[in-house]
Amino acid sequence: MGETSFIFFNGKFSHAVNKKPVENDFRVQIQYGGKYTLIQPNDDLLHQAELVLSKIPEQMLYARVDGIVIDNKLHLMEIELIEPDLYFDLAKGARERFVECFLKVTEKLRF
C-alpha cells in the first residue's frame, strides 16, 4: 500500500510517486529504507487529488497532495505547499515542467 504523492505544478498534474516503508516499519522516507516508485494513477484517483487541490483558493506554483489509497479512494494525509520533495529524479521531464511553470509565473510578476 504505502503513501501516494500527487505532484502538481501551477495546478496541473505532473507526476505521482508511491512510497512504501520497509517491512516492520511505518516510515516511508528513503533515509529510513522506504522505497519510492513512480506510478501512473488512474483517472479517478487523479480527479480526487485535483479536487483536494481545488479547495485551496490561491494559485500555487507547486503542491503535493499526499494520501493513502484504499479501495481506489484517496484518504488525505497532508498537502505539502512549503519545501516539499517533488521527486524530480523519478519522473522524466518533471524538472523541466517545473522550470517552465516557474518562468510563466515569474513573467507575470514583471513590471
Coordinates of C-alpha atoms in Angstrom, one line a residue:
M1 CA 0.0 0.0 0.0
G2 CA 2.2 2.9 1.2
E3 CA 1.7 6.6 0.8
T4 CA 1.0 8.2 -2.6
S5 CA 2.1 11.7 -3.5
F6 CA 0.4 13.6 -6.4
I7 CA 2.6 16.4 -7.6
F8 CA 1.2 19.5 -9.3
F9 CA 2.9 22.4 -11.0
N10 CA 0.7 25.6 -11.3
G11 CA -2.4 23.5 -10.7
K12 CA -1.6 20.9 -13.4
F13 CA -0.7 17.3 -12.6
S14 CA 2.9 16.4 -13.3
H15 CA 3.6 13.0 -11.7
A16 CA 2.8 10.7 -8.8
V17 CA 5.0 8.6 -6.5
N18 CA 4.2 5.8 -4.2
K19 CA 6.3 5.5 -1.1
K20 CA 6.5 2.2 0.8
P21 CA 8.2 1.5 4.1
V22 CA 10.5 -1.4 4.7
E23 CA 9.0 -4.4 6.5
N24 CA 8.1 -3.8 10.2
D25 CA 8.4 0.0 9.9
F26 CA 5.9 2.8 9.2
R27 CA 8.2 5.5 7.9
V28 CA 8.2 5.8 4.2
Q29 CA 11.1 8.3 3.9
I30 CA 14.1 7.0 1.9
Q31 CA 16.5 7.7 4.7
Y32 CA 14.6 5.0 6.8
G33 CA 14.7 2.5 4.0
G34 CA 11.5 3.5 2.2
K35 CA 11.2 2.8 -1.5
Y36 CA 9.9 5.3 -4.0
T37 CA 8.2 4.2 -7.2
L38 CA 6.9 6.4 -10.0
I39 CA 3.3 5.5 -10.7
Q40 CA 0.5 6.5 -13.1
P41 CA -2.7 7.0 -11.1
N42 CA -6.0 6.1 -12.7
D43 CA -8.3 8.9 -13.7
D44 CA -10.5 8.5 -10.7
L45 CA -7.6 8.9 -8.2
L46 CA -6.2 11.8 -10.2
H47 CA -9.6 13.5 -10.0
Q48 CA -9.7 13.0 -6.3
A49 CA -6.3 14.6 -5.8
E50 CA -7.3 17.5 -8.1
L51 CA -10.5 18.0 -6.1
V52 CA -8.4 18.3 -2.9
L53 CA -6.2 20.8 -4.5
S54 CA -9.1 22.8 -5.8
K55 CA -10.1 23.7 -2.2
I56 CA -7.1 26.0 -2.0
P57 CA -8.3 29.4 -3.3
E58 CA -4.8 30.7 -4.3
Q59 CA -2.9 29.6 -7.3
M60 CA 0.2 27.6 -6.2
L61 CA 3.4 27.2 -8.2
Y62 CA 3.7 23.7 -6.8
A63 CA 1.8 21.5 -4.5
R64 CA 2.0 17.9 -3.3
V65 CA -1.2 16.0 -2.2
D66 CA -0.2 13.1 0.0
G67 CA -2.5 10.3 1.0
I68 CA -3.2 6.6 1.3
V69 CA -5.3 4.8 -1.3
I70 CA -7.7 2.2 -0.1
D71 CA -10.2 0.6 -2.5
N72 CA -9.5 3.3 -5.1
K73 CA -10.3 6.1 -2.6
L74 CA -7.7 8.7 -1.7
H75 CA -7.6 9.3 2.1
L76 CA -5.8 12.7 2.5
M77 CA -2.9 12.8 4.9
E78 CA -1.5 16.2 4.1
I79 CA -0.9 18.9 1.4
E80 CA 2.7 20.0 1.1
L81 CA 3.0 23.6 0.0
I82 CA 6.3 24.6 1.6
E83 CA 9.6 22.9 0.7
P84 CA 8.2 19.5 -0.3
D85 CA 10.3 16.9 -2.0
L86 CA 8.9 16.9 -5.6
Y87 CA 10.8 13.7 -6.7
F88 CA 12.3 15.3 -9.8
D89 CA 14.7 12.4 -10.0
L90 CA 11.9 9.8 -10.5
A91 CA 9.8 11.5 -13.2
K92 CA 11.4 12.2 -16.6
G93 CA 10.8 15.8 -17.6
A94 CA 9.5 16.8 -14.2
R95 CA 12.3 19.3 -13.5
E96 CA 11.7 20.9 -16.9
R97 CA 7.9 21.1 -16.3
F98 CA 8.6 22.8 -13.0
V99 CA 11.0 25.4 -14.5
E100 CA 8.5 26.1 -17.3
C101 CA 5.8 26.8 -14.8
F102 CA 8.2 28.9 -12.7
L103 CA 9.1 31.0 -15.6
K104 CA 5.5 31.6 -16.6
V105 CA 4.6 32.7 -13.1
T106 CA 7.6 35.0 -12.7
E107 CA 6.9 36.6 -16.1
K108 CA 3.5 37.7 -14.9
L109 CA 5.2 39.4 -11.9
R110 CA 7.5 41.6 -14.1
F111 CA 6.7 45.3 -14.3

